[in-house]
mmCIF file of C-alpha atoms in Angstrom:
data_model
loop_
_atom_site.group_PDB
_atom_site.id
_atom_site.type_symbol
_atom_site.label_atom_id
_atom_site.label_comp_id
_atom_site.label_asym_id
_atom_site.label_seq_id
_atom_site.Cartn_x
_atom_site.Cartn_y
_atom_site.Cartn_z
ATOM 1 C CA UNK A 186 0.000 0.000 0.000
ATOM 2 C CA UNK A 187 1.747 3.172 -0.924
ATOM 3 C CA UNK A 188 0.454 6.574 0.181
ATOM 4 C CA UNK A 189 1.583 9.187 -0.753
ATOM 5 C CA UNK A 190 3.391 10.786 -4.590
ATOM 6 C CA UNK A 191 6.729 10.319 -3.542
ATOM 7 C CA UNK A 192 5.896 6.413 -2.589
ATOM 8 C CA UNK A 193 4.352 6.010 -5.975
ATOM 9 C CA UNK A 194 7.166 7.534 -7.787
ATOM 10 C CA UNK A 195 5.147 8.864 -10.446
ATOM 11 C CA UNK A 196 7.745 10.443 -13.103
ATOM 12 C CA UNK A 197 5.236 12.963 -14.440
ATOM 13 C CA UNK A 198 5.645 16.839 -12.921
ATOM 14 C CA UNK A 199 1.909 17.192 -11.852
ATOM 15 C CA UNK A 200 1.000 13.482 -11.526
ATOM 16 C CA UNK A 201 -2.406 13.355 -10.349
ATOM 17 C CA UNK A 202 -1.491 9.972 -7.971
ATOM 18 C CA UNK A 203 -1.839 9.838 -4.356
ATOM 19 C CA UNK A 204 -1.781 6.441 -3.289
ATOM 20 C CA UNK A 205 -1.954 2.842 -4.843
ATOM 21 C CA UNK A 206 -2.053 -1.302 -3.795
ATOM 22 C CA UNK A 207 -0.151 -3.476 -5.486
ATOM 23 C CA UNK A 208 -0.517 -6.716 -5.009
ATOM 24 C CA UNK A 209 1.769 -9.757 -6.285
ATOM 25 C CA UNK A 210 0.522 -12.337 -8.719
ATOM 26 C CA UNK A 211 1.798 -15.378 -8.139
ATOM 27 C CA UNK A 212 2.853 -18.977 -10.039
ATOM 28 C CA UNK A 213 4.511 -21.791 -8.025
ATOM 29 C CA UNK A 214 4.799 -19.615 -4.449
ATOM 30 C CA UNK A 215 7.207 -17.313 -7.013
ATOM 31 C CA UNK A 216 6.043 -13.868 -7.841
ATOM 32 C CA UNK A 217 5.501 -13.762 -11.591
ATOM 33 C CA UNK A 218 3.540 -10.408 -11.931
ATOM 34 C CA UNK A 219 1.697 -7.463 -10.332
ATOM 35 C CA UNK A 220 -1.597 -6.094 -10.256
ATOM 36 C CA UNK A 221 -1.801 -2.306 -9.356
ATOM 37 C CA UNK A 222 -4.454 0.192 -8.686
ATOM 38 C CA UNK A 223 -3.686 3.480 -8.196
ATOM 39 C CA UNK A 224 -5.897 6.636 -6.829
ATOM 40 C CA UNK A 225 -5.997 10.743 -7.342
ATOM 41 C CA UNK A 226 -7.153 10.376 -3.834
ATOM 42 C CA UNK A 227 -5.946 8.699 -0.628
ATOM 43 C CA UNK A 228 -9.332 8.349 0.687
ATOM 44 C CA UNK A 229 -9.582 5.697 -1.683
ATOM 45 C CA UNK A 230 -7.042 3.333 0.107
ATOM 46 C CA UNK A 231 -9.748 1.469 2.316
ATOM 47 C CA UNK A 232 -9.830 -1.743 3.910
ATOM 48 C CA UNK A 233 -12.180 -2.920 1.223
ATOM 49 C CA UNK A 234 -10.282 -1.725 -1.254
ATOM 50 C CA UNK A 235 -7.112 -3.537 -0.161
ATOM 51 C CA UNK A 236 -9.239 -6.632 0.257
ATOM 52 C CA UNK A 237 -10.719 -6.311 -3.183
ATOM 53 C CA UNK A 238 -7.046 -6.160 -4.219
ATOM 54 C CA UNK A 239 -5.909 -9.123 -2.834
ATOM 55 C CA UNK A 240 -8.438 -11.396 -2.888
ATOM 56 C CA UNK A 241 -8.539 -10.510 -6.887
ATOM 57 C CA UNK A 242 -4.827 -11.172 -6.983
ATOM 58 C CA UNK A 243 -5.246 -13.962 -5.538
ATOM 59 C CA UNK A 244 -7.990 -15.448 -8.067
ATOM 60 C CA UNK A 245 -5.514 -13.944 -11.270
ATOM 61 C CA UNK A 246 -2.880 -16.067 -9.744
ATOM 62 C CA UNK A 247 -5.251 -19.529 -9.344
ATOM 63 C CA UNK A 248 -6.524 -18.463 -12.997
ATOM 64 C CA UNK A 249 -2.373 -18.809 -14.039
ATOM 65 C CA UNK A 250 -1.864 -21.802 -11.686
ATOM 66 C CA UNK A 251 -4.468 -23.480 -13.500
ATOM 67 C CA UNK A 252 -3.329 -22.315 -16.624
ATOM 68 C CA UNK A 253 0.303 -23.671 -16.008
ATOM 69 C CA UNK A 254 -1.444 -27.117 -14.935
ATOM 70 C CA UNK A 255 -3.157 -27.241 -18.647
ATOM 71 C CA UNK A 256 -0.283 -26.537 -20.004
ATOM 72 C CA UNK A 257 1.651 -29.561 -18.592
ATOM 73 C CA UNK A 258 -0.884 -31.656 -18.834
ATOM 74 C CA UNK A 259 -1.012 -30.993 -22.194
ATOM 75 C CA UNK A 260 2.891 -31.623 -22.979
ATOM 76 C CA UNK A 261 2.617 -34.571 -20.378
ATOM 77 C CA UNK A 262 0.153 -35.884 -23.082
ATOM 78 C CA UNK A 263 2.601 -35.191 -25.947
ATOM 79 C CA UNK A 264 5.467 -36.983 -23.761
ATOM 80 C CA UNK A 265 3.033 -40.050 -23.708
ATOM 81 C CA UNK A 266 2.278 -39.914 -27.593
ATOM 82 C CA UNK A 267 5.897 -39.071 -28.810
ATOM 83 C CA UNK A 268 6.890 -42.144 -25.827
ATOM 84 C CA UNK A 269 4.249 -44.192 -28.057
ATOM 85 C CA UNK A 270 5.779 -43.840 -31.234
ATOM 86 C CA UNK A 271 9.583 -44.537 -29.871
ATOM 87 C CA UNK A 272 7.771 -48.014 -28.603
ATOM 88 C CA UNK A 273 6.979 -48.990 -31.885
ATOM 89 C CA UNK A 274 9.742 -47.955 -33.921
ATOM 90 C CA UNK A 275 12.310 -50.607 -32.605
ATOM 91 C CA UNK A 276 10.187 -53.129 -32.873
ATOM 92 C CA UNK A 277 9.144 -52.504 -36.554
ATOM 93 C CA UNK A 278 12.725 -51.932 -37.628
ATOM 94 C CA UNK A 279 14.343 -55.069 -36.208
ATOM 95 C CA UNK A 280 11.114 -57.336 -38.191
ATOM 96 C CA UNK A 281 11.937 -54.665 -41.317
ATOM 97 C CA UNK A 282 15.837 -55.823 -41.450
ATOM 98 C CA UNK A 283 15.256 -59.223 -40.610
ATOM 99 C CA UNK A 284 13.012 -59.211 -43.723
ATOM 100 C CA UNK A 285 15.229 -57.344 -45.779
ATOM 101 C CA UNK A 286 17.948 -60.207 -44.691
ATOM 102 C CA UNK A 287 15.842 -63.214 -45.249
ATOM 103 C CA UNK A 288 15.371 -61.750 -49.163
ATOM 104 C CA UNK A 289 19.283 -61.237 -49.579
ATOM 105 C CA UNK A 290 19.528 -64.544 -50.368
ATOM 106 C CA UNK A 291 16.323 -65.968 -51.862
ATOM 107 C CA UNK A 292 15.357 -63.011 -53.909
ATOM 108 C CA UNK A 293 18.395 -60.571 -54.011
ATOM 109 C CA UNK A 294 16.580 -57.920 -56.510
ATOM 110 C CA UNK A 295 13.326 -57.660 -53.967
ATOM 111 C CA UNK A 296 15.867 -57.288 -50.862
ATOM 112 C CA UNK A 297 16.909 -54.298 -52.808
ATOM 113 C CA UNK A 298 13.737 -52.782 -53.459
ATOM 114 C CA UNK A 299 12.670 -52.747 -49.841
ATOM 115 C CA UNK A 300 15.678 -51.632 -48.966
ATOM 116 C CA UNK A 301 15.165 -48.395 -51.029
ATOM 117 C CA UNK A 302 11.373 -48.647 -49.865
ATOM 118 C CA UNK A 303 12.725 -48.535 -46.010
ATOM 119 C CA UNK A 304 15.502 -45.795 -46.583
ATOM 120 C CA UNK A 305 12.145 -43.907 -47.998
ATOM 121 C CA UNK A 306 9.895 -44.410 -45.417
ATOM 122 C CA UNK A 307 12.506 -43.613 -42.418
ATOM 123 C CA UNK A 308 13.280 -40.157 -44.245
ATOM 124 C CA UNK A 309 9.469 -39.276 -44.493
ATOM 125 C CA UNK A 310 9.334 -40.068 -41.300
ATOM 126 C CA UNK A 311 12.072 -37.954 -39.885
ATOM 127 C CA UNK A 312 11.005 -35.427 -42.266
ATOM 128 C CA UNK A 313 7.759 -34.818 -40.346
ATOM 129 C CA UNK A 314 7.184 -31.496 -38.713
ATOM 130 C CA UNK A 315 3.715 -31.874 -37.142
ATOM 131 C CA UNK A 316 2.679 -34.053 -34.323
ATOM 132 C CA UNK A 317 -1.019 -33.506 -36.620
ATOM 133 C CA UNK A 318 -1.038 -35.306 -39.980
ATOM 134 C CA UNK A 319 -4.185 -35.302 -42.298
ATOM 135 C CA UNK A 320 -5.761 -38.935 -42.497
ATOM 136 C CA UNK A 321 -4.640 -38.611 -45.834
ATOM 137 C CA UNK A 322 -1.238 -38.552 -44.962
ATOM 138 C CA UNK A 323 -1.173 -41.206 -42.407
ATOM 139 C CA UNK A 324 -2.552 -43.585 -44.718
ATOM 140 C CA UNK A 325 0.233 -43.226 -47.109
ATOM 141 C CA UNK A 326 2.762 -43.735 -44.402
ATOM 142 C CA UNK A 327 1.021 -46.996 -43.489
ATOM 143 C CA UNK A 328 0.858 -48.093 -46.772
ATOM 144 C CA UNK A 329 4.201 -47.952 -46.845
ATOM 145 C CA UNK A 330 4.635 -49.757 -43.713
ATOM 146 C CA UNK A 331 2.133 -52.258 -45.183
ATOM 147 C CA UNK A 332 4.830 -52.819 -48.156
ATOM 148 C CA UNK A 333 7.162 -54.293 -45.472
ATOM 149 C CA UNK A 334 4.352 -56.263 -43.885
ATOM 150 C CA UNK A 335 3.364 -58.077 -47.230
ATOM 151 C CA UNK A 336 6.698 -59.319 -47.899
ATOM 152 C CA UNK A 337 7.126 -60.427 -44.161
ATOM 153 C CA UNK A 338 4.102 -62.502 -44.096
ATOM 154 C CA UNK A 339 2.951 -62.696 -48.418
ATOM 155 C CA UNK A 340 0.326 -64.278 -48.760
ATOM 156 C CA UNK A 341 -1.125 -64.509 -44.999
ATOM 157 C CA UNK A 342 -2.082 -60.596 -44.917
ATOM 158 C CA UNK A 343 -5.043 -59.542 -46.111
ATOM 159 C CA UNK A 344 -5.601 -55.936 -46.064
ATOM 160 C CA UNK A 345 -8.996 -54.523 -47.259
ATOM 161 C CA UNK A 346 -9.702 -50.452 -47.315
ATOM 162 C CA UNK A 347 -12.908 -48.943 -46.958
ATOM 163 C CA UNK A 348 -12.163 -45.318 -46.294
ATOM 164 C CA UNK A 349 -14.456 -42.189 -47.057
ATOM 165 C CA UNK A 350 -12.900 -39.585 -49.419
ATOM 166 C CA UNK A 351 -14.184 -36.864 -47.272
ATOM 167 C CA UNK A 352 -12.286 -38.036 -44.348
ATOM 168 C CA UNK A 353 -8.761 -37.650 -45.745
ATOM 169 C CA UNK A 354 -8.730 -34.095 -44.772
ATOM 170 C CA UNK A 355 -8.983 -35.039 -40.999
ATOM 171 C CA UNK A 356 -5.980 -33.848 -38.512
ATOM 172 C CA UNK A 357 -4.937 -36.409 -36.090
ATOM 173 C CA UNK A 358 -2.289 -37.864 -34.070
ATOM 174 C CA UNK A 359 1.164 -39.265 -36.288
#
């Protein structure tokens, strides 16, 4: 609570400021702000003034508290889905090589193919920018995937699409 000009330290010559409360806002018991009201008049300075200051203070500082817990919920979440993907990619390149390997004898020319087929997929998917991809998108990366699937398996995968045009355009997870 500051009371007078001087305690304000108003640089204007004929500042109109007599007194002002200014209250901390704060995130994680650390001040990360201020609210301030200030008055031509130091009868404004009243007990329910000051309350009103605080107590508002404190609600702009549960509002960022709250805010900060979306926000690491949120990357929490993106943790989980980026942990996810990391799970799977081992997995699918050790079955990918060991493919590749089985064909480098039996069928040398294939072998090559999905090797250029897996040197193509890994760079589009390194080359992703988004976490979001369009439907669209993700179906062409597990097509690809599907390549190496087919000549892991041959003829015991059956893969049948029924997929709506219109939904191609739809953002979701990589």
């Amino acid at each position: 609570v500051l009371e007078s000009k001087k305690d304000i330290g108003c640089p204007v010559s004929n500042c109109p400021l007599e007194a002002a409360i200014i209250v901390p806002l704060v995130l994680r018991k650390k001040p990360v702000g201020s609210l301030k009201f200030y008055y031509a008049s130091r009868s404004k300075l009243t007990e329910s003034h000051i309350t009103f200051a605080e107590g508002l203070a404190r609600l702009l500082s549960t509002q960022l508290e709250l805010s900060e817990i979306d926000k690491q919920a949120e990357l929490a979440h993106q943790a989980e889905l980026k942990a996810l993907q990391a799970q799977i990619n081992p997995h699918f390149l050790f079955n990918t090589l060991n493919t590749i390997a089985m064909f480098c004898r039996t069928k040398p020319e294939k072998a090559r193919k999905l090797l250029i087929q897996f040197a193509d997929f890994f760079r589009k998917s390194l080359e992703r920018e988004s976490d979001l991809v369009t439907l669209g998108e993700e179906l062409d990366y597990v097509n690809s995937y599907l390549v190496f699937e087919e000549a892991r398996f041959g003829d015991r995968l059956k893969i049948t699409e029924n997929i709506d045009p219109l939904s191609l355009s739809v953002r979701l997870p990589a």
